[in-house]
mmCIF file of C-alpha atoms and ligand atoms in Angstrom:
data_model
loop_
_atom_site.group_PDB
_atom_site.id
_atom_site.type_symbol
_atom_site.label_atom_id
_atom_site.label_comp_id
_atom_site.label_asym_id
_atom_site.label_seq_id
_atom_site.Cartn_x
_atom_site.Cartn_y
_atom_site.Cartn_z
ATOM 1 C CA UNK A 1 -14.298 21.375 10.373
ATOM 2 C CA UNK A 2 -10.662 20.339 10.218
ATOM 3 C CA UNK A 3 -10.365 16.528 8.860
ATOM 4 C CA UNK A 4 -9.077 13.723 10.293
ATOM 5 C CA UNK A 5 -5.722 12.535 9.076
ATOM 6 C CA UNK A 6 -5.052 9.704 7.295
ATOM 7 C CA UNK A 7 -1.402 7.807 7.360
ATOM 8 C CA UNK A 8 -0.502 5.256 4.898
ATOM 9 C CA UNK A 9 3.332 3.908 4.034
ATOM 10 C CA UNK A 10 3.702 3.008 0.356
ATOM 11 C CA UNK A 11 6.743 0.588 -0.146
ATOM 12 C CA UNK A 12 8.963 1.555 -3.264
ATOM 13 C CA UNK A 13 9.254 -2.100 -4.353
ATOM 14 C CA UNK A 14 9.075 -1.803 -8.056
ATOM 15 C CA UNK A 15 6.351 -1.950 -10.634
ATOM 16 C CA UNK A 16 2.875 -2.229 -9.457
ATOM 17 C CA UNK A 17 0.339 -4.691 -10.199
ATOM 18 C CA UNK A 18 -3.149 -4.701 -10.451
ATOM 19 C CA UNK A 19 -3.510 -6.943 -6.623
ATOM 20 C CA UNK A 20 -1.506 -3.709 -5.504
ATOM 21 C CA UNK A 21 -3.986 -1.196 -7.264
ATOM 22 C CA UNK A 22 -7.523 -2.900 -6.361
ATOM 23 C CA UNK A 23 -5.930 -3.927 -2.520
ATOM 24 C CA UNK A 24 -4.919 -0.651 -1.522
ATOM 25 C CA UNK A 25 -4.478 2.325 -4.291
ATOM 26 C CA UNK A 26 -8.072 2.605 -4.723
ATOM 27 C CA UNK A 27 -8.613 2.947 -0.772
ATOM 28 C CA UNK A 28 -6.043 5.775 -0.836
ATOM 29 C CA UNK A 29 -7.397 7.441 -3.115
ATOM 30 C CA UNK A 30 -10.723 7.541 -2.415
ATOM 31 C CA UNK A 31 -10.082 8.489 1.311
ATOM 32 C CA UNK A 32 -8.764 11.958 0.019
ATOM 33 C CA UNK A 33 -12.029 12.972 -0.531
ATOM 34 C CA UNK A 34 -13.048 12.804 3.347
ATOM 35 C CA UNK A 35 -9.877 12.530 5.227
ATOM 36 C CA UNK A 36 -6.328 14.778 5.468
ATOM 37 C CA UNK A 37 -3.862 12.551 3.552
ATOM 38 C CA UNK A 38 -0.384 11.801 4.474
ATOM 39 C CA UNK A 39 1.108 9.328 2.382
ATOM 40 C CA UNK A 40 4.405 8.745 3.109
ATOM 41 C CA UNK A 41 7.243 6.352 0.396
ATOM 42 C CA UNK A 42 8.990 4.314 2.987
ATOM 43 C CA UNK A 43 12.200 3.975 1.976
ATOM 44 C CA UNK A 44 13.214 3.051 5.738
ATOM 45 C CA UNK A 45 11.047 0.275 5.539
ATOM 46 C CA UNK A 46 13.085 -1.208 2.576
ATOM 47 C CA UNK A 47 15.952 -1.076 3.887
ATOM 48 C CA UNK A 48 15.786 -3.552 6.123
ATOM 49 C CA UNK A 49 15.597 -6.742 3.860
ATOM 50 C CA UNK A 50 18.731 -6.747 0.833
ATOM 51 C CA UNK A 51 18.034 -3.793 -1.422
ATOM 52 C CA UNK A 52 20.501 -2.225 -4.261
ATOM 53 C CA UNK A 53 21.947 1.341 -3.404
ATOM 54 C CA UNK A 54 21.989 1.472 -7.389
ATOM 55 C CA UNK A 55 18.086 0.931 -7.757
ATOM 56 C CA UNK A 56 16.524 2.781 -4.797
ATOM 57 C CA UNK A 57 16.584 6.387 -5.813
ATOM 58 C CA UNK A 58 14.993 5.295 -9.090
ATOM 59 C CA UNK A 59 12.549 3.261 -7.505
ATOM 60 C CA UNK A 60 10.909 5.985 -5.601
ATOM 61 C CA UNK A 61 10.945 8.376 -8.266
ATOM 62 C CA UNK A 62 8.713 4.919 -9.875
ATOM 63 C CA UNK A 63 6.728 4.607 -6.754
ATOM 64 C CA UNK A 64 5.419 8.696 -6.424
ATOM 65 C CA UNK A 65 5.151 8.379 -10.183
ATOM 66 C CA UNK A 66 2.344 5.612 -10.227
ATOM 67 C CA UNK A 67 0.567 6.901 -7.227
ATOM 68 C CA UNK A 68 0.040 10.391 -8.948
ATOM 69 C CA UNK A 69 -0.800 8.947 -12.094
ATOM 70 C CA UNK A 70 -3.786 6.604 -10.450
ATOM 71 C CA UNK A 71 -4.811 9.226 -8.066
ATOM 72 C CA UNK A 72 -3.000 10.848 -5.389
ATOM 73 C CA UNK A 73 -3.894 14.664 -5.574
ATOM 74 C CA UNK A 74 -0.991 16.756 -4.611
ATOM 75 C CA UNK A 75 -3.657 19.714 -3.955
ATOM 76 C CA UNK A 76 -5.548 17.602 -0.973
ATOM 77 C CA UNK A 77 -3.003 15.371 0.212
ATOM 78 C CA UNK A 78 0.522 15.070 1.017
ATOM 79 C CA UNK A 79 2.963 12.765 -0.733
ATOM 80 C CA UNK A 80 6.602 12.241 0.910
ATOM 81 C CA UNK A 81 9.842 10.360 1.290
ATOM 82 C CA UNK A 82 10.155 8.772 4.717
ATOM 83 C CA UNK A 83 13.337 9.349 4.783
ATOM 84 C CA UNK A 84 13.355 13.412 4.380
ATOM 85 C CA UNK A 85 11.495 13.668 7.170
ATOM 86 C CA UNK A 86 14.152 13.088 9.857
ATOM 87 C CA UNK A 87 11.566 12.825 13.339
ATOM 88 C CA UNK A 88 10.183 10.021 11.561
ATOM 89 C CA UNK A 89 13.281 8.076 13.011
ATOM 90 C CA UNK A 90 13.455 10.677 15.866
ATOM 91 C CA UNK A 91 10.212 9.653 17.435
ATOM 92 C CA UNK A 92 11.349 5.763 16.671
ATOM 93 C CA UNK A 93 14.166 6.010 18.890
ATOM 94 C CA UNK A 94 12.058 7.196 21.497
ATOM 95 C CA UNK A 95 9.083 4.801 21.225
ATOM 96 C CA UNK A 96 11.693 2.304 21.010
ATOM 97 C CA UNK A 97 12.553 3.031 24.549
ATOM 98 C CA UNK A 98 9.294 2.008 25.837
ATOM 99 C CA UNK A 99 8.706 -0.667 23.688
ATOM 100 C CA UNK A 100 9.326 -4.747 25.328
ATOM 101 C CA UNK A 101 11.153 -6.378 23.134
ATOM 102 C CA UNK A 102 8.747 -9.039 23.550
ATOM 103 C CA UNK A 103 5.870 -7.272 22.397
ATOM 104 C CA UNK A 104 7.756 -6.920 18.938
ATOM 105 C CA UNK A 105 9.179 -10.512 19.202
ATOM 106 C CA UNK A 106 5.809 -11.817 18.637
ATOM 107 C CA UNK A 107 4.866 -9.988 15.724
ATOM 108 C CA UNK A 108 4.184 -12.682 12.961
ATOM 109 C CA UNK A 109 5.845 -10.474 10.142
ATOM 110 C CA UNK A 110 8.668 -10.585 12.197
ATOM 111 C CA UNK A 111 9.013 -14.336 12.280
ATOM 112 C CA UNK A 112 7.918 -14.620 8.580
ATOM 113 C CA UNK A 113 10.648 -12.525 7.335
ATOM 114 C CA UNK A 114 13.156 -14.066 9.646
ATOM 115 C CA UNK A 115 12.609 -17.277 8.152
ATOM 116 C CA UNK A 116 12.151 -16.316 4.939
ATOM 117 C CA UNK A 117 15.823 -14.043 5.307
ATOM 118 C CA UNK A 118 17.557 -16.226 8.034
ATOM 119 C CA UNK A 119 20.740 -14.471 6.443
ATOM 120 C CA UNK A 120 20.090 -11.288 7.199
ATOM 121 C CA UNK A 121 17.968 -10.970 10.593
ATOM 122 C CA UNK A 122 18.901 -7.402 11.660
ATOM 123 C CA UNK A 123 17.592 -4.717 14.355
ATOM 124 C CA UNK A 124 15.698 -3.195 11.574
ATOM 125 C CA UNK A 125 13.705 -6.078 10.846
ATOM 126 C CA UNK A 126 12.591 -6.841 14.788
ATOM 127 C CA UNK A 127 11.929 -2.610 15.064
ATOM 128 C CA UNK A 128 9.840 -2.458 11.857
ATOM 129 C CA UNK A 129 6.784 -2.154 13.423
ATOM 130 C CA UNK A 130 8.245 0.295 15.875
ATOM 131 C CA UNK A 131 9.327 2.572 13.376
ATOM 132 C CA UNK A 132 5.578 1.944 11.562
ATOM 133 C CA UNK A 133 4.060 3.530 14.761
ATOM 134 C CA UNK A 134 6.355 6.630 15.042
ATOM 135 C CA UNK A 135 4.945 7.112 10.993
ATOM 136 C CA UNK A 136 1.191 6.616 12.146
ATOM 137 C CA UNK A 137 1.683 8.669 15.094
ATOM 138 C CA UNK A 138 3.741 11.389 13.807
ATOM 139 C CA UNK A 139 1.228 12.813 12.245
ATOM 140 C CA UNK A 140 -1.480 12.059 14.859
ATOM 141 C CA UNK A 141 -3.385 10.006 12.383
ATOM 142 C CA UNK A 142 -6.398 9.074 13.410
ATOM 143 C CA UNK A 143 -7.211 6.584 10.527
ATOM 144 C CA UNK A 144 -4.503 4.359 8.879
ATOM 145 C CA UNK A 145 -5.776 1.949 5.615
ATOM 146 C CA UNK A 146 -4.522 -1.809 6.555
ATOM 147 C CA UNK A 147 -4.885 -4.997 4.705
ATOM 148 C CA UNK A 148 -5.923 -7.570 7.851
ATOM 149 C CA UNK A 149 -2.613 -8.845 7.351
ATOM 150 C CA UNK A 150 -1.489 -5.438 9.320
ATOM 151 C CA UNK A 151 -3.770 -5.757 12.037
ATOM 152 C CA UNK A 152 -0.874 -7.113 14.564
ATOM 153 C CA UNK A 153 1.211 -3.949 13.825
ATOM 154 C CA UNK A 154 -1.601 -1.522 13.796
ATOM 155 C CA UNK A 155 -2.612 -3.120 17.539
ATOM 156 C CA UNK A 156 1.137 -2.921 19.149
ATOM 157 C CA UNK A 157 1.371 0.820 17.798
ATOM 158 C CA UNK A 158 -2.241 1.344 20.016
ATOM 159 C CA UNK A 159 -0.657 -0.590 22.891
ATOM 160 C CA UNK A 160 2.889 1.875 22.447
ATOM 161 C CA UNK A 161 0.783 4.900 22.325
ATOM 162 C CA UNK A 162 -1.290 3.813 25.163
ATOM 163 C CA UNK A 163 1.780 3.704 27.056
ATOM 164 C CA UNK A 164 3.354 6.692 26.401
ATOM 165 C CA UNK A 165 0.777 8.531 26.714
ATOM 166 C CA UNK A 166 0.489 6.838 30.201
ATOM 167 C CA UNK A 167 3.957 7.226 31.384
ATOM 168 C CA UNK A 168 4.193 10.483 29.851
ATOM 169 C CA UNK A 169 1.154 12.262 29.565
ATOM 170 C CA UNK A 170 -1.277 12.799 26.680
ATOM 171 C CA UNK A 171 0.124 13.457 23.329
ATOM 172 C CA UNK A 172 -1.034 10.643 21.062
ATOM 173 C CA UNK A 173 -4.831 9.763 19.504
ATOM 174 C CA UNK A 174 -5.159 5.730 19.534
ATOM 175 C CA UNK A 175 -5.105 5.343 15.530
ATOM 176 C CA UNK A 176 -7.639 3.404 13.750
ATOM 177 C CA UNK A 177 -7.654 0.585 11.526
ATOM 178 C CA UNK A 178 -9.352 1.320 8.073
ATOM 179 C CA UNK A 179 -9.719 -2.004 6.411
ATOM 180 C CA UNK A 180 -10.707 -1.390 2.931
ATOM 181 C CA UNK A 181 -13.318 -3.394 0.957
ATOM 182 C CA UNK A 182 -11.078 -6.416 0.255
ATOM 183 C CA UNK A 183 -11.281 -7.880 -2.590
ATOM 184 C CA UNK A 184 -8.022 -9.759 -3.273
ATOM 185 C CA UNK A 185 -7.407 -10.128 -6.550
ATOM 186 C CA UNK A 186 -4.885 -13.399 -7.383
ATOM 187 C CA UNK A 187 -1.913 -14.088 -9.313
ATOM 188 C CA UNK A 188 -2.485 -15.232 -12.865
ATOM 189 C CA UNK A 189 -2.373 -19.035 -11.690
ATOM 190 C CA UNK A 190 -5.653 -18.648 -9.597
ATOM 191 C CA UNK A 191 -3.833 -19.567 -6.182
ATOM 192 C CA UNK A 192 -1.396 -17.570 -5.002
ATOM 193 C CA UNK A 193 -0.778 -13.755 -4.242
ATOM 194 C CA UNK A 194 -0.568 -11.898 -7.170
ATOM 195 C CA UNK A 195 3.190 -11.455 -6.573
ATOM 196 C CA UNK A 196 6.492 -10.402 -8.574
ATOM 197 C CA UNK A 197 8.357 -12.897 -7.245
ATOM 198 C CA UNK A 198 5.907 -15.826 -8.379
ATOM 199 C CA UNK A 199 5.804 -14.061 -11.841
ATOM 200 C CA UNK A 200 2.186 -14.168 -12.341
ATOM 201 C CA UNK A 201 0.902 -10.112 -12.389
ATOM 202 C CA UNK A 202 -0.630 -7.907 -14.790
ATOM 203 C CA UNK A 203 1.555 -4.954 -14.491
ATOM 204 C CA UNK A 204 -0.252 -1.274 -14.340
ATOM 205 C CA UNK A 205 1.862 -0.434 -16.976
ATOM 206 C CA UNK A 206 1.806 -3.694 -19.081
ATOM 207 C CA UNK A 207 0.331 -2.990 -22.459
ATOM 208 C CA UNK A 208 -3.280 -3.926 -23.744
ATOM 209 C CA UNK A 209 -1.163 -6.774 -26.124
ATOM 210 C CA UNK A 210 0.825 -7.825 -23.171
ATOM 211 C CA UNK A 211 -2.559 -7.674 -20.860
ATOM 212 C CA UNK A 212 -4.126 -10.188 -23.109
ATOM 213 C CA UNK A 213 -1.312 -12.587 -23.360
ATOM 214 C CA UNK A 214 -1.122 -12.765 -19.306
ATOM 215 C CA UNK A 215 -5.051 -13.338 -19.294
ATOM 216 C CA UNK A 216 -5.663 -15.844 -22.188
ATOM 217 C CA UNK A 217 -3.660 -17.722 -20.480
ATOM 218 C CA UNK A 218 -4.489 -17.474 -17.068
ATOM 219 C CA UNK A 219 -6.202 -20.186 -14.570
ATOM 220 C CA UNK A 220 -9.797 -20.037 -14.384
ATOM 221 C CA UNK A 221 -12.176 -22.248 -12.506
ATOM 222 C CA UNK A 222 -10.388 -25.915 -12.564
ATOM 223 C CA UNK A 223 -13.722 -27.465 -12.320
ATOM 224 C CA UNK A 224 -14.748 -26.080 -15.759
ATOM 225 C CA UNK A 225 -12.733 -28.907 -17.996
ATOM 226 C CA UNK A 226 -14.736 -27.616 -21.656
ATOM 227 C CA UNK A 227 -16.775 -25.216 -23.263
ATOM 228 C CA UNK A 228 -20.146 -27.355 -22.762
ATOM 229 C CA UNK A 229 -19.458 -27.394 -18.740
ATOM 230 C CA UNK A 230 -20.994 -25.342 -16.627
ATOM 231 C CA UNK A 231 -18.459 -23.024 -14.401
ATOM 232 C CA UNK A 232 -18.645 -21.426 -10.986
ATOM 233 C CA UNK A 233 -18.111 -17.917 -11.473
ATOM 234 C CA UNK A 234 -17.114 -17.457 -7.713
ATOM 235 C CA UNK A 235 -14.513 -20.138 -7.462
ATOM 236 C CA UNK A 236 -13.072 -18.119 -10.585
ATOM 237 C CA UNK A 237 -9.771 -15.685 -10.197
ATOM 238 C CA UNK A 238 -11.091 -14.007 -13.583
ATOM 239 C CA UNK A 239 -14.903 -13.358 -12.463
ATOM 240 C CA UNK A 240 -12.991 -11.545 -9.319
ATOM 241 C CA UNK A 241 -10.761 -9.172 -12.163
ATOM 242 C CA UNK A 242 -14.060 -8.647 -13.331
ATOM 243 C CA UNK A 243 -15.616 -7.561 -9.960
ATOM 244 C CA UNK A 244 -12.784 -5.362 -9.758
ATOM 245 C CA UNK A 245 -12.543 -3.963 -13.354
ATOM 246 C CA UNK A 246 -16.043 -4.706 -15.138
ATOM 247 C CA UNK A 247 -19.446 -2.848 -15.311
ATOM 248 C CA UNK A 248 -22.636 -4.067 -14.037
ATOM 249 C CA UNK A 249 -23.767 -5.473 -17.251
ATOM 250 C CA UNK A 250 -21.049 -7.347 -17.805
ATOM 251 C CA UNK A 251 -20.326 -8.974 -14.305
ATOM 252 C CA UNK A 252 -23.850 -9.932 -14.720
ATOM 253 C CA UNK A 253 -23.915 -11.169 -18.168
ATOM 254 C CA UNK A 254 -20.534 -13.131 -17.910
ATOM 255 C CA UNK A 255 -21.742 -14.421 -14.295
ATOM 256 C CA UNK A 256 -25.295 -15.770 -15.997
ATOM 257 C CA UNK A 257 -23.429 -17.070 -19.261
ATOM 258 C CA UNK A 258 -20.652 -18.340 -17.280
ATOM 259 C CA UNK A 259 -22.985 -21.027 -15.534
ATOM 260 C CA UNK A 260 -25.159 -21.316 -18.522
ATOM 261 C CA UNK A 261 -21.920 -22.331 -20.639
ATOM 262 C CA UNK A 262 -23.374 -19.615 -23.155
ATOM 263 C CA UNK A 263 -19.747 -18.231 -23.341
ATOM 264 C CA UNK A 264 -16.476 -19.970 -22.879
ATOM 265 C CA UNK A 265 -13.594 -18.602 -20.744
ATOM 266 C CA UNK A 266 -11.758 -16.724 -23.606
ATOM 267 C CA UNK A 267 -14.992 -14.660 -24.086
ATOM 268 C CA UNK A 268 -14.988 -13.917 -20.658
ATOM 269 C CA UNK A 269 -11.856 -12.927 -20.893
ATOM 270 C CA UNK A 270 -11.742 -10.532 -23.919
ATOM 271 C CA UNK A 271 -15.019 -8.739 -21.814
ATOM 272 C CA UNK A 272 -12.461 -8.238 -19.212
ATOM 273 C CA UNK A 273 -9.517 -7.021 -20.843
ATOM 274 C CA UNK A 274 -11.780 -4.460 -22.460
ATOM 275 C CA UNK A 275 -13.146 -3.534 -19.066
ATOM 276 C CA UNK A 276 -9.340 -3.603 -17.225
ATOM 277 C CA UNK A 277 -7.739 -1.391 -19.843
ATOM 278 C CA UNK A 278 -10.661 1.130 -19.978
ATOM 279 C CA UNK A 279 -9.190 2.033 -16.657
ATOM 280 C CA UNK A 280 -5.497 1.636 -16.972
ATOM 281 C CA UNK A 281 -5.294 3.133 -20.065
ATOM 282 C CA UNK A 282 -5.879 6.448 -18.748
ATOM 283 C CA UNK A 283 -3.417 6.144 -15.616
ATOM 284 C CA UNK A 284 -0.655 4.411 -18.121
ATOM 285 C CA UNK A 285 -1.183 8.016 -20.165
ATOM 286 C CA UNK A 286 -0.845 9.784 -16.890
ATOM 287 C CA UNK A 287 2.565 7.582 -15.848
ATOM 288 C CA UNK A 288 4.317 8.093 -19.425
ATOM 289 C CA UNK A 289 3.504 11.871 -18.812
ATOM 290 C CA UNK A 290 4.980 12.127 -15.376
ATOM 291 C CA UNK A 291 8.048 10.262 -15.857
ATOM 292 C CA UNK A 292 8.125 13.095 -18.897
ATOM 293 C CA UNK A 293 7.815 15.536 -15.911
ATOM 294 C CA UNK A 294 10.552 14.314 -13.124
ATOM 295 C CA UNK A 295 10.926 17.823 -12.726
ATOM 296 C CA UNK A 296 7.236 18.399 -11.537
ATOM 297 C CA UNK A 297 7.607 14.871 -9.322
ATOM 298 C CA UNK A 298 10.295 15.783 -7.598
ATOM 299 C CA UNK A 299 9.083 19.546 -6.581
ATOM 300 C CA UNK A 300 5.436 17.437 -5.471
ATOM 301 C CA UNK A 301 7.721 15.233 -2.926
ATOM 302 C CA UNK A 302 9.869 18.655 -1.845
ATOM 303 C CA UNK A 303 6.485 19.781 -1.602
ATOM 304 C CA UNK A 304 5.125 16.845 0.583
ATOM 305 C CA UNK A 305 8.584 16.979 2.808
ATOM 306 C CA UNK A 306 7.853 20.635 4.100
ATOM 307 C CA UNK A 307 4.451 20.061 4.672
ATOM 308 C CA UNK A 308 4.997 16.853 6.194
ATOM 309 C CA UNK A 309 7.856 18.032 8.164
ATOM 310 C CA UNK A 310 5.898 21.470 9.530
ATOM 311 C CA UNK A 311 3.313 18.505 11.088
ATOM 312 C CA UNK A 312 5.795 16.289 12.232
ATOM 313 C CA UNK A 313 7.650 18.829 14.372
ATOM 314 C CA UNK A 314 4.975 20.291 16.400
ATOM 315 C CA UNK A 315 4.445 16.713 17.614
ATOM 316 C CA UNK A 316 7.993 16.182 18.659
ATOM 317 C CA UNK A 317 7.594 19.915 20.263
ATOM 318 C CA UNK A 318 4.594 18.156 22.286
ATOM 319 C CA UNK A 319 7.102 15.142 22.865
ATOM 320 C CA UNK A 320 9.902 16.585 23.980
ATOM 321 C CA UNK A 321 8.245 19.003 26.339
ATOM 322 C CA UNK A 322 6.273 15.662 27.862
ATOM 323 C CA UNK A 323 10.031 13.914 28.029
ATOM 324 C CA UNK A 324 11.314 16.813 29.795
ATOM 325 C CA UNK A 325 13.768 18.250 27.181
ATOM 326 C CA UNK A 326 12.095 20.197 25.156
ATOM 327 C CA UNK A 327 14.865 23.504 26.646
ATOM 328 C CA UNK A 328 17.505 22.441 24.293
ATOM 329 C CA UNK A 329 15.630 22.344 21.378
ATOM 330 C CA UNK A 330 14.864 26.241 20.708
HETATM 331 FE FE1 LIG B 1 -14.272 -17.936 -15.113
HETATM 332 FE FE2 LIG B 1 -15.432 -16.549 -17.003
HETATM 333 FE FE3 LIG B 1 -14.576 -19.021 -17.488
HETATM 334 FE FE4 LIG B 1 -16.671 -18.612 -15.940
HETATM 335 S S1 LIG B 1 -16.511 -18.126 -18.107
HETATM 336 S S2 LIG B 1 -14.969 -19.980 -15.503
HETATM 337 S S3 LIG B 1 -16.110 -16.726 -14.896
HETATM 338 S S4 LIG B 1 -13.316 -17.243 -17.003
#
């Protein structure tokens, strides 16, 4: 039986943290197993807030890098730049031509990042999510991993497929939302997003020394004021590292102890490092490897372009026949 596919954009921001690994790398990953994989570095994406022309290339060399080294299998899935992959902007322009601007004026992202950039509100930004559903729908994906926060996005590119394939004809599945198990790991103060901007992540390439300075450190619960207190295990951004990173035994043990006050926070979090660099250790092997190997990165995303690209235009075959001008593209 042929598998479903799977669509999923991957921003090349810049080093990953852990909130980025447990949030969404770990879905990815494990969706290989049961789904066709397309997962696709959108560089188009980031270019529509400030980025440096100097830093991008490098960046998504960075980006493919980490995502091989903590899981992405070249062998089941497909791993591309957005950008080599020209009907990704080919199908925008036409969904863009059905698409109300309304509909994309009441996006909240959209209003976010206008406030947040009120320097630099350009087309791009508004037509984000319209170049989002050409991605999804490029492929025909019938499943596409989303934090809740992308619900709104993943709904209007339902609504534009409904009505293409209504003013059209048939061409486009209604994608999916997949949300993964969330478990949303904070930043290192214990209230906001684990962010690089707010300077409070544990890097998937920090260093077990560098690990354990961030966590000794790091907010626990505020209720627990000394050893002798009692603490609350769930109100605790460290007791959710260790859901994330930390066998059985020990999510039980520091979860009993914890509320006992048999073990003080630093204990805790010594179990945890232990627990967090069992895994990252491996994948920080596998990233100093790669970046060994650019050679062997670069032929993967060549790779990932032609089979991306031998998807992507039999669905703008389909499209342009529906639109009527499919004669001048033999
Ligand atoms: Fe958090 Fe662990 Fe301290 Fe309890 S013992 S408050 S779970 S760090």
């Amino acid at each position: 039986m042929t598998k479903k596919r799977v669509f999923s954009g991957i921003q090349p921001s810049g080093r990953l943290h852990i909130g980025n690994y447990v949030g969404a790398m770990r879905n990815m990953i494990a969706l290989q197993d049961d789904y066709f994989c397309i997962y696709g570095i959108v560089d188009y994406h980031a270019m529509t807030v400030h980025f440096n022309p100097q830093e991008i290339e490098s960046s998504i060399l960075d980006c493919a890098i980490d995502y091989l080294a903590a899981g992405i299998d070249p062998e089941k899935s497909v791993l591309m730049v957005q950008s080599a992959v020209s009907e990704h902007t080919e199908l925008a322009w036409i969904l863009n031509t059905i698409t109300p601007i309304s509909w994309l004026l009441r996006v909240p992202t959209f209003k976010e990042k206008r406030e947040q950039n009120p320097d630099y509100v350009n087309m791009g930004l508004l037509d984000y999510p319209v170049l989002m559903a050409a991605d999804i729908v490029l492929y025909k994906a019938a499943v596409v991993p989303v934090g809740d926060d992308q619900l709104p996005h993943l709904e209007l590119t339902r609504e534009i497929v409904r009505r293409f394939n209504t003013l059209f004809g048939q061409v486009f599945p209604e994608p999916k939302a997949q949300l993964g198990e969330v478990r949303r790991i904070l930043g290192l103060d214990g209230v906001n997003k684990m962010s690089k901007s707010l300077d409070n992540c544990i890097y998937l390439d920090d260093s077990k020394e560098e690990i354990w300075k961030k966590l000794s450190t790091a907010v626990t619960d505020v209720r627990r004021k000394r050893r002798t207190d009692p603490g609350n295990p769930e109100d605790c951004n460290i007791f959710t590292m260790h859901k994330a990173f930390s066998k059985k035994e020990d999510i039980d043990y520091c979860s009993r102890e914890c509320q006992a006050a048999g073990i003080g926070c630093l204990d805790c979090k010594k179990i945890l490092l232990e627990n967090m660099y069992y895994e990252l250790e491996p994948l920080q092997k596998k990233q100093s490897d790669l970046r060994n190997n650019r050679q062997y990165v670069l032929e993967t995303l060549g790779d990932g372009k032609r089979k991306a690209k031998e998807i992507a235009a039999q669905t703008m075959d389909e499209v342009y026949t529906k639109l009527g001008i499919k004669t001048y593209h033999q």
